[in-house]
GROMACS .gro file of C-alpha atoms in nm:
model
  436
    1MET     CA    1   9.642   6.033   8.098
    2PRO     CA    2   9.244   6.108   8.085
    3SER     CA    3   9.122   6.480   8.177
    4GLU     CA    4   8.938   6.405   8.434
    5MET     CA    5   9.290   6.224   8.652
    6LEU     CA    6   9.497   6.515   8.533
    7ILE     CA    7   9.235   6.747   8.704
    8LYS     CA    8   9.187   6.555   9.059
    9ILE     CA    9   9.630   6.580   9.040
   10PHE     CA   10   9.628   6.919   8.999
   11SER     CA   11   9.418   7.004   9.218
   12TYR     CA   12   9.667   6.943   9.538
   13LEU     CA   13   9.884   7.181   9.400
   14ASP     CA   14   9.918   7.511   9.549
   15ALA     CA   15   9.864   7.881   9.373
   16VAL     CA   16  10.236   7.903   9.241
   17SER     CA   17  10.304   7.488   9.112
   18LEU     CA   18   9.984   7.589   8.952
   19LEU     CA   19  10.113   7.824   8.701
   20SER     CA   20  10.401   7.624   8.629
   21VAL     CA   21  10.212   7.343   8.511
   22GLY     CA   22  10.044   7.557   8.279
   23CYS     CA   23  10.339   7.633   8.170
   24VAL     CA   24  10.414   7.288   7.992
   25ASN     CA   25  10.129   7.265   7.689
   26ARG     CA   26   9.871   7.312   7.607
   27GLN     CA   27   9.662   7.071   7.719
   28PHE     CA   28   9.809   7.147   8.134
   29TYR     CA   29   9.723   7.488   7.995
   30HIS     CA   30   9.362   7.470   7.958
   31LEU     CA   31   9.357   7.204   8.241
   32ALA     CA   32   9.543   7.428   8.489
   33ASN     CA   33   9.306   7.697   8.445
   34ASP     CA   34   9.020   7.479   8.561
   35ASN     CA   35   8.723   7.753   8.821
   36GLY     CA   36   8.693   7.473   9.006
   37ILE     CA   37   9.061   7.414   9.151
   38TRP     CA   38   9.102   7.816   9.163
   39LEU     CA   39   8.820   7.898   9.328
   40LYS     CA   40   8.900   7.638   9.682
   41ILE     CA   41   9.191   7.844   9.621
   42TYR     CA   42   9.052   8.179   9.608
   43SER     CA   43   8.814   8.139   9.911
   44SER     CA   44   9.088   7.904  10.148
   45CYS     CA   45   9.314   8.308  10.087
   46PHE     CA   46   8.987   8.505  10.068
   47GLN     CA   47   8.672   8.443  10.306
   48PRO     CA   48   8.314   8.505  10.090
   49LYS     CA   49   8.103   8.804  10.239
   50ARG     CA   50   7.819   8.772  10.046
   51THR     CA   51   7.594   8.498   9.990
   52ILE     CA   52   7.383   8.504   9.589
   53TRP     CA   53   7.006   8.557   9.602
   54LYS     CA   54   6.859   8.364   9.288
   55MET     CA   55   6.471   8.348   9.224
   56LYS     CA   56   6.330   8.020   9.129
   57HIS     CA   57   5.946   7.935   9.171
   58GLU     CA   58   5.847   8.240   9.302
   59GLN     CA   59   6.062   8.131   9.619
   60THR     CA   60   6.409   8.307   9.745
   61GLU     CA   61   6.643   7.976   9.757
   62THR     CA   62   6.990   8.074   9.892
   63VAL     CA   63   7.352   7.951   9.646
   64SER     CA   64   7.630   7.903   9.852
   65LEU     CA   65   7.927   8.130   9.652
   66GLY     CA   66   8.111   7.795   9.514
   67CYS     CA   67   7.802   7.697   9.331
   68ALA     CA   68   7.735   8.024   9.215
   69GLY     CA   69   8.128   8.083   9.175
   70LEU     CA   70   8.163   7.776   8.890
   71LEU     CA   71   7.826   7.947   8.692
   72ASP     CA   72   7.868   8.119   8.380
   73ARG     CA   73   8.255   8.217   8.473
   74GLU     CA   74   8.457   8.178   8.159
   75PRO     CA   75   8.796   7.908   8.212
   76GLY     CA   76   9.020   8.068   8.388
   77TYR     CA   77   8.805   8.355   8.581
   78TRP     CA   78   8.919   8.267   8.958
   79LYS     CA   79   9.267   8.236   8.858
   80LYS     CA   80   9.283   8.577   8.766
   81GLU     CA   81   9.093   8.775   9.005
   82TYR     CA   82   9.296   8.495   9.310
   83ILE     CA   83   9.609   8.716   9.060
   84PHE     CA   84   9.420   9.041   9.052
   85LYS     CA   85   9.333   8.997   9.489
   86GLN     CA   86   9.713   8.860   9.554
   87ILE     CA   87   9.951   9.176   9.391
   88ALA     CA   88   9.681   9.400   9.518
   89ALA     CA   89   9.721   9.296   9.938
   90VAL     CA   90  10.106   9.338   9.842
   91LYS     CA   91  10.080   9.645   9.689
   92THR     CA   92   9.867   9.804   9.942
   93ARG     CA   93  10.175   9.653  10.214
   94VAL     CA   94  10.415   9.770  10.002
   95MET     CA   95  10.231  10.147   9.999
   96GLN     CA   96  10.193  10.173  10.426
   97LEU     CA   97  10.569  10.060  10.362
   98VAL     CA   98  10.701  10.370  10.134
   99LYS     CA   99  10.400  10.580  10.333
  100ARG     CA  100  10.721  10.771  10.588
  101VAL     CA  101  10.978  11.014  10.370
  102ASP     CA  102  11.353  11.068  10.528
  103PRO     CA  103  11.369  11.443  10.567
  104TYR     CA  104  11.721  11.434  10.485
  105THR     CA  105  11.679  11.275  10.174
  106GLY     CA  106  11.303  11.290  10.049
  107LEU     CA  107  11.271  10.938   9.966
  108PRO     CA  108  11.102  10.642  10.162
  109CYS     CA  109  11.265  10.564  10.475
  110LYS     CA  110  11.131  10.180  10.424
  111ASN     CA  111  11.265  10.114  10.081
  112LYS     CA  112  11.512   9.788  10.143
  113GLU     CA  113  11.195   9.653  10.300
  114ALA     CA  114  10.981   9.732  10.044
  115MET     CA  115  11.114   9.557   9.875
  116LYS     CA  116  11.124   9.280  10.017
  117ALA     CA  117  10.751   9.263   9.990
  118TYR     CA  118  10.745   9.262   9.651
  119GLY     CA  119  10.984   8.976   9.614
  120LEU     CA  120  11.207   9.232   9.367
  121SER     CA  121  11.556   9.125   9.168
  122TRP     CA  122  11.678   9.261   8.887
  123ILE     CA  123  11.885   9.043   8.579
  124ILE     CA  124  12.031   9.151   8.263
  125VAL     CA  125  11.952   8.990   7.891
  126LEU     CA  126  12.209   9.014   7.668
  127LYS     CA  127  12.069   8.953   7.285
  128ASP     CA  128  12.378   8.846   7.095
  129LYS     CA  129  12.351   8.939   6.703
  130SER     CA  130  12.161   8.618   6.584
  131GLY     CA  131  11.845   8.715   6.860
  132LYS     CA  132  11.957   8.452   7.174
  133GLU     CA  133  11.934   8.621   7.467
  134HIS     CA  134  12.153   8.477   7.810
  135VAL     CA  135  11.985   8.590   8.108
  136MET     CA  136  12.213   8.667   8.407
  137GLU     CA  137  12.057   8.635   8.737
  138LYS     CA  138  12.216   8.861   8.964
  139ARG     CA  139  12.496   8.778   9.217
  140SER     CA  140  12.542   9.029   9.504
  141LEU     CA  141  12.318   9.359   9.691
  142SER     CA  142  12.413   9.625   9.823
  143PHE     CA  143  12.218   9.914  10.010
  144LYS     CA  144  12.352  10.275  10.015
  145HIS     CA  145  12.143  10.589  10.164
  146THR     CA  146  11.989  10.662   9.878
  147SER     CA  147  12.059  10.312   9.613
  148VAL     CA  148  12.141  10.028   9.588
  149THR     CA  149  12.406   9.858   9.422
  150ILE     CA  150  12.377   9.491   9.196
  151LEU     CA  151  12.627   9.261   9.036
  152TRP     CA  152  12.602   8.989   8.792
  153TYR     CA  153  12.972   8.798   8.697
  154GLY     CA  154  13.065   8.450   8.630
  155THR     CA  155  13.219   8.197   8.389
  156ASN     CA  156  12.976   8.214   8.088
  157TRP     CA  157  12.926   8.519   7.982
  158PRO     CA  158  12.925   8.530   7.568
  159CYS     CA  159  13.194   8.738   7.354
  160LEU     CA  160  13.121   9.093   7.334
  161ASP     CA  161  13.171   9.132   6.942
  162VAL     CA  162  12.854   8.897   6.932
  163LEU     CA  163  12.631   9.115   7.168
  164SER     CA  164  12.411   9.379   7.069
  165THR     CA  165  12.196   9.489   7.316
  166LEU     CA  166  12.216   9.450   7.710
  167LYS     CA  167  11.829   9.460   7.875
  168LEU     CA  168  11.834   9.546   8.270
  169PHE     CA  169  11.469   9.389   8.399
  170GLY     CA  170  11.344   9.451   8.782
  171VAL     CA  171  11.202   9.121   8.822
  172MET     CA  172  10.927   9.001   9.122
  173PRO     CA  173  10.729   8.639   9.188
  174LEU     CA  174  10.333   8.707   9.022
  175LEU     CA  175  10.258   8.609   9.358
  176PRO     CA  176  10.484   8.718   9.619
  177ASP     CA  177  10.511   8.498   9.947
  178LYS     CA  178  10.655   8.672  10.296
  179SER     CA  179  10.675   8.429  10.386
  180ARG     CA  180  10.957   8.213  10.215
  181ALA     CA  181  11.280   8.375   9.952
  182PRO     CA  182  11.129   8.354   9.651
  183SER     CA  183  11.187   8.139   9.402
  184LYS     CA  184  11.353   8.192   9.066
  185ASN     CA  185  11.196   7.868   8.940
  186GLY     CA  186  10.839   8.020   9.013
  187PRO     CA  187  10.639   8.175   8.765
  188ARG     CA  188  10.815   8.596   8.788
  189ARG     CA  189  10.682   8.885   8.602
  190ARG     CA  190  10.960   9.076   8.378
  191CYS     CA  191  10.950   9.510   8.382
  192LEU     CA  192  11.233   9.717   8.143
  193ILE     CA  193  11.444   9.976   8.310
  194ALA     CA  194  11.643  10.078   8.035
  195GLU     CA  195  11.788   9.895   7.750
  196TYR     CA  196  12.200   9.969   7.641
  197HIS     CA  197  12.316   9.940   7.302
  198LEU     CA  198  12.730   9.744   7.348
  199ALA     CA  199  12.805   9.779   6.956
  200ASN     CA  200  13.150   9.999   7.016
  201LEU     CA  201  13.145  10.003   7.398
  202THR     CA  202  13.459  10.126   7.450
  203GLU     CA  203  13.422  10.384   7.198
  204SER     CA  204  13.028  10.486   7.268
  205GLY     CA  205  13.112  10.455   7.677
  206VAL     CA  206  13.258  10.698   7.921
  207ALA     CA  207  13.584  10.544   7.988
  208VAL     CA  208  13.624  10.570   8.408
  209GLY     CA  209  13.910  10.384   8.522
  210ALA     CA  210  14.141  10.090   8.527
  211ASP     CA  211  14.335   9.848   8.719
  212ARG     CA  212  14.592   9.600   8.628
  213LEU     CA  213  14.316   9.326   8.581
  214VAL     CA  214  13.992   9.511   8.392
  215GLN     CA  215  13.874   9.806   8.236
  216LEU     CA  216  13.578  10.011   8.305
  217PHE     CA  217  13.297  10.166   8.124
  218ARG     CA  218  12.989  10.363   8.186
  219LEU     CA  219  12.658  10.440   8.040
  220ASN     CA  220  12.358  10.611   8.086
  221PRO     CA  221  12.144  10.554   8.284
  222GLY     CA  222  12.402  10.392   8.616
  223LEU     CA  223  12.542  10.056   8.433
  224LEU     CA  224  12.874   9.993   8.477
  225ILE     CA  225  13.096   9.731   8.215
  226GLY     CA  226  13.388   9.574   8.333
  227LEU     CA  227  13.590   9.405   8.056
  228TRP     CA  228  13.909   9.156   8.097
  229LYS     CA  229  14.251   9.442   8.016
  230GLY     CA  230  14.383   9.384   7.697
  231LYS     CA  231  14.027   9.179   7.552
  232ASN     CA  232  13.648   9.207   7.390
  233GLU     CA  233  13.516   9.010   7.697
  234ILE     CA  234  13.300   9.142   7.908
  235ALA     CA  235  13.427   9.010   8.315
  236PHE     CA  236  13.074   9.110   8.566
  237VAL     CA  237  12.851   9.403   8.482
  238MET     CA  238  12.752   9.650   8.804
  239ALA     CA  239  12.421   9.897   8.767
  240SER     CA  240  12.329  10.142   9.053
  241LEU     CA  241  11.920  10.226   9.035
  242HIS     CA  242  11.834  10.563   9.304
  243TYR     CA  243  11.573  10.447   9.496
  244HIS     CA  244  11.384  10.772   9.370
  245GLN     CA  245  11.144  10.628   9.124
  246LEU     CA  246  11.298  10.260   9.102
  247LEU     CA  247  10.959  10.080   9.275
  248GLU     CA  248  10.804  10.276   9.002
  249ARG     CA  249  11.053  10.137   8.753
  250SER     CA  250  11.151   9.802   8.829
  251THR     CA  251  10.734   9.687   8.961
  252LEU     CA  252  10.492   9.926   8.728
  253GLY     CA  253  10.652   9.845   8.362
  254SER     CA  254  10.642   9.579   8.087
  255ALA     CA  255  10.908   9.331   7.954
  256THR     CA  256  10.887   9.509   7.654
  257GLY     CA  257  10.878   9.898   7.781
  258PRO     CA  258  10.966  10.118   8.073
  259TYR     CA  259  10.743  10.318   8.299
  260ALA     CA  260  10.648  10.632   8.176
  261PHE     CA  261  10.579  10.852   8.484
  262PRO     CA  262  10.319  11.115   8.454
  263PRO     CA  263  10.402  11.498   8.442
  264ASN     CA  264  10.520  11.708   8.786
  265GLU     CA  265  10.210  11.859   8.842
  266PRO     CA  266  10.321  12.301   8.866
  267VAL     CA  267  10.317  12.424   9.174
  268LEU     CA  268  10.261  12.846   9.182
  269ASP     CA  269  10.612  13.013   9.273
  270ASP     CA  270  10.616  13.391   9.325
  271ILE     CA  271  10.827  13.450   9.606
  272ASP     CA  272  11.147  13.514   9.445
  273PRO     CA  273  11.107  13.877   9.223
  274GLU     CA  274  11.420  13.801   9.014
  275TYR     CA  275  11.276  13.454   9.011
  276GLY     CA  276  11.553  13.181   9.011
  277LEU     CA  277  11.597  12.852   9.238
  278HIS     CA  278  11.575  12.912   9.583
  279ASP     CA  279  11.570  12.686   9.933
  280TYR     CA  280  11.699  12.377   9.748
  281SER     CA  281  11.835  12.054   9.924
  282LEU     CA  282  12.094  11.848   9.798
  283HIS     CA  283  12.199  11.510   9.938
  284LEU     CA  284  12.503  11.390   9.831
  285ASP     CA  285  12.648  10.990   9.942
  286MET     CA  286  12.987  10.862   9.749
  287HIS     CA  287  13.075  10.475   9.784
  288GLY     CA  288  13.365  10.258   9.626
  289GLY     CA  289  13.150   9.960   9.768
  290SER     CA  290  13.219   9.837  10.116
  291CYS     CA  291  13.289  10.234  10.219
  292THR     CA  292  13.119  10.551  10.201
  293TYR     CA  293  13.356  10.818  10.179
  294LEU     CA  294  13.098  11.155  10.182
  295CYS     CA  295  12.762  11.126  10.318
  296GLY     CA  296  12.664  11.510  10.390
  297THR     CA  297  12.337  11.704  10.300
  298PHE     CA  298  12.355  12.072  10.157
  299LYS     CA  299  12.069  12.342  10.234
  300SER     CA  300  11.973  12.634  10.137
  301LEU     CA  301  12.072  12.642   9.739
  302PHE     CA  302  11.960  12.946   9.520
  303CYS     CA  303  12.042  13.068   9.191
  304ARG     CA  304  11.937  13.389   9.084
  305LYS     CA  305  11.908  13.562   8.654
  306GLY     CA  306  12.240  13.564   8.667
  307ASP     CA  307  12.310  13.213   8.705
  308ILE     CA  308  12.108  13.108   8.430
  309ALA     CA  309  12.337  13.033   8.101
  310ASN     CA  310  12.355  12.842   7.811
  311GLY     CA  311  12.082  12.647   7.902
  312TYR     CA  312  12.167  12.596   8.245
  313LEU     CA  313  12.044  12.717   8.597
  314ARG     CA  314  12.316  12.733   8.844
  315LEU     CA  315  12.350  12.594   9.264
  316THR     CA  316  12.671  12.639   9.377
  317VAL     CA  317  12.641  12.403   9.684
  318VAL     CA  318  13.065  12.419   9.800
  319SER     CA  319  13.254  12.717   9.701
  320LEU     CA  320  13.615  12.828   9.657
  321LYS     CA  321  13.616  13.137   9.825
  322ASP     CA  322  13.444  12.918  10.144
  323SER     CA  323  13.637  12.721  10.322
  324MET     CA  324  13.393  12.614  10.664
  325LYS     CA  325  13.171  12.425  10.367
  326HIS     CA  326  13.476  12.206  10.184
  327SER     CA  327  13.406  11.816  10.300
  328PRO     CA  328  13.647  11.556  10.369
  329LEU     CA  329  13.629  11.243  10.174
  330ILE     CA  330  13.658  10.941  10.420
  331GLY     CA  331  13.955  10.652  10.334
  332THR     CA  332  14.095  10.576   9.987
  333VAL     CA  333  13.948  10.609   9.704
  334GLY     CA  334  13.853  10.279   9.475
  335LEU     CA  335  13.564  10.167   9.319
  336SER     CA  336  13.521   9.727   9.430
  337TRP     CA  337  13.484   9.472   9.196
  338GLU     CA  338  13.464   9.062   9.182
  339THR     CA  339  13.400   8.758   9.012
  340ASP     CA  340  13.421   8.405   9.053
  341VAL     CA  341  13.806   8.409   9.122
  342PHE     CA  342  13.976   8.757   9.160
  343LYS     CA  343  13.892   9.062   9.344
  344GLY     CA  344  13.969   9.446   9.294
  345SER     CA  345  13.907   9.835   9.350
  346VAL     CA  346  14.006  10.058   9.051
  347LYS     CA  347  14.141  10.382   9.187
  348ASP     CA  348  13.985  10.708   9.222
  349CYS     CA  349  13.669  10.557   9.105
  350TYR     CA  350  13.365  10.548   9.270
  351MET     CA  351  12.978  10.556   9.247
  352MET     CA  352  12.802  10.880   9.385
  353ASP     CA  353  12.438  10.919   9.434
  354VAL     CA  354  12.295  11.278   9.395
  355THR     CA  355  11.949  11.312   9.592
  356LEU     CA  356  11.828  11.709   9.503
  357LEU     CA  357  11.485  11.812   9.667
  358GLU     CA  358  11.281  12.130   9.515
  359GLU     CA  359  11.173  12.340   9.848
  360THR     CA  360  10.896  12.226   9.820
  361GLY     CA  361  11.089  11.866   9.962
  362LYS     CA  362  10.979  11.670   9.640
  363PRO     CA  363  11.273  11.496   9.447
  364PHE     CA  364  11.347  11.718   9.163
  365TRP     CA  365  11.664  11.555   8.957
  366CYS     CA  366  11.835  11.200   9.141
  367PHE     CA  367  12.046  11.037   8.955
  368SER     CA  368  12.277  10.722   9.088
  369ALA     CA  369  12.614  10.645   8.871
  370PRO     CA  370  12.948  10.574   8.870
  371VAL     CA  371  13.215  10.815   8.827
  372ASN     CA  372  13.609  10.929   8.839
  373MET     CA  373  13.877  11.152   8.994
  374GLU     CA  374  14.082  11.321   8.674
  375LEU     CA  375  14.409  11.508   8.762
  376SER     CA  376  14.383  11.872   8.658
  377SER     CA  377  14.648  12.083   8.483
  378LYS     CA  378  14.636  12.365   8.723
  379GLY     CA  379  14.760  12.407   9.030
  380SER     CA  380  14.609  12.531   9.353
  381SER     CA  381  14.458  12.831   9.415
  382LEU     CA  382  14.395  12.827   9.808
  383TYR     CA  383  14.718  12.819  10.087
  384ASP     CA  384  14.546  12.639  10.250
  385TYR     CA  385  14.583  12.267  10.094
  386MET     CA  386  14.818  12.375   9.787
  387GLY     CA  387  14.788  12.003   9.660
  388GLN     CA  388  14.742  11.813   9.359
  389VAL     CA  389  14.374  11.942   9.223
  390TYR     CA  390  14.090  11.625   9.103
  391THR     CA  391  13.804  11.721   8.912
  392THR     CA  392  13.492  11.469   8.911
  393ASP     CA  393  13.220  11.513   8.618
  394TYR     CA  394  12.902  11.386   8.522
  395ALA     CA  395  12.616  11.522   8.303
  396ASP     CA  396  12.330  11.379   8.124
  397SER     CA  397  12.009  11.442   7.941
  398GLU     CA  398  11.840  11.675   8.275
  399GLY     CA  399  12.195  11.839   8.438
  400LYS     CA  400  12.507  11.760   8.536
  401VAL     CA  401  12.748  11.789   8.824
  402CYS     CA  402  13.101  11.952   8.862
  403ILE     CA  403  13.332  11.857   9.148
  404GLU     CA  404  13.700  11.959   9.245
  405LEU     CA  405  13.861  11.794   9.470
  406GLU     CA  406  14.229  11.897   9.643
  407TRP     CA  407  14.477  11.661   9.799
  408LEU     CA  408  14.578  11.662  10.114
  409GLU     CA  409  14.922  11.539  10.187
  410GLU     CA  410  14.982  11.518  10.513
  411THR     CA  411  14.633  11.389  10.655
  412LYS     CA  412  14.664  11.164  10.291
  413GLU     CA  413  14.265  11.329  10.211
  414TYR     CA  414  14.063  11.492   9.950
  415PHE     CA  415  13.873  11.760  10.009
  416ILE     CA  416  13.623  11.894   9.815
  417VAL     CA  417  13.665  12.241   9.749
  418SER     CA  418  13.382  12.298   9.513
  419LEU     CA  419  13.065  12.138   9.422
  420VAL     CA  420  12.849  12.268   9.155
  421LEU     CA  421  12.538  12.179   8.961
  422TYR     CA  422  12.382  12.296   8.655
  423ILE     CA  423  12.052  12.215   8.592
  424SER     CA  424  11.890  12.198   8.238
  425THR     CA  425  11.697  12.498   8.180
  426LYS     CA  426  11.382  12.225   7.967
  427LYS     CA  427  11.420  12.022   8.259
  428VAL     CA  428  11.298  12.302   8.508
  429ASN     CA  429  11.035  12.423   8.275
  430ASN     CA  430  10.844  12.106   8.246
  431TRP     CA  431  10.876  12.083   8.583
  432PHE     CA  432  10.757  12.399   8.691
  433GLY     CA  433  10.565  12.563   8.399
  434THR     CA  434  10.786  12.818   8.326
  435ASN     CA  435  11.008  12.971   8.105
  436TYR     CA  436  11.334  13.066   8.186
   0.00000   0.00000   0.00000
């Protein structure tokens, strides 16, 4: 078919269809870059605000933007201009949505709306040892106060033995359209959030728990992999992403590397003569899918010089001695999961969302991760409970969380009787420009 006829056909397509048809072959790509077609699309969306003046035979004449736009422009110029302006318009809309901040969590109030404005979604890409990639689209989303949990499952998972890596991507349409849901077949852009190595998963991952069907293993940051019990096969993958920096990680990175966050600008701190951390706030959310077990805020946290040891600064949130701060977990603690055929709940496992705000109200240390409760060998030392003692521990490169819970048989519920955060001195030094 002649190129002129193809260009005529392409002129009836919208922007998304035109971008898609440009992926068919090299000829279609060059024809779909035609400036005449894209200038028409650009002008219908962004009305010209000026005219272009040229000198000819010592007279001034007005040249329409349509004619001038086709002169001295390389192929694809108006296509790029249209895409850049559309992306800029979406970013402006998102910036308005995330401007208002929740005073308790220090996070934007309208994260969910901002993600919808971007048309944001998430996929995982499994790469086998031969280099072949298997793309898995998300199956369900669960929004909480400070995090979003994404679940993937299916019947066509590759065998774990042949897999080498798992990559988690944020995906958004190249041209977000708020009037309709994003299409999986339209042009999309990937942003790498994290990459996980699956070799020796059962040895390298943290065993979180199991029920009669699946075994759970955690890979930092925030990834949970469920294996069919007794088999080396994936049943499902669950990712828990904290809202803090979620939009940046999911939209500003590239397909090959995660987004690099700019360094924090240190704030002069000479209030505390003994130095340390002071006036910190913790927002803690514990949930297991559909159920929330605890959602609370703890304020006025601090540490002194004597609380710094072994490369960590200790923040005591809940103390054994202060029964007024002991907090109950509401409901039967368990982490819900599902596949195409089965559903289940792994007892004594849950998602823990930690949002630690520093003295100016900025998020300082944030994460969302699957954790479990383990029965402690020591007995209770508190007269009010006298039940079994359980512990929950979490650690990453920036800090640790240590929780002690006691089971109250009379009311059939857990109580948090001790909660301590340990913040890496390296993180504090980098944040404040100090030297602890």
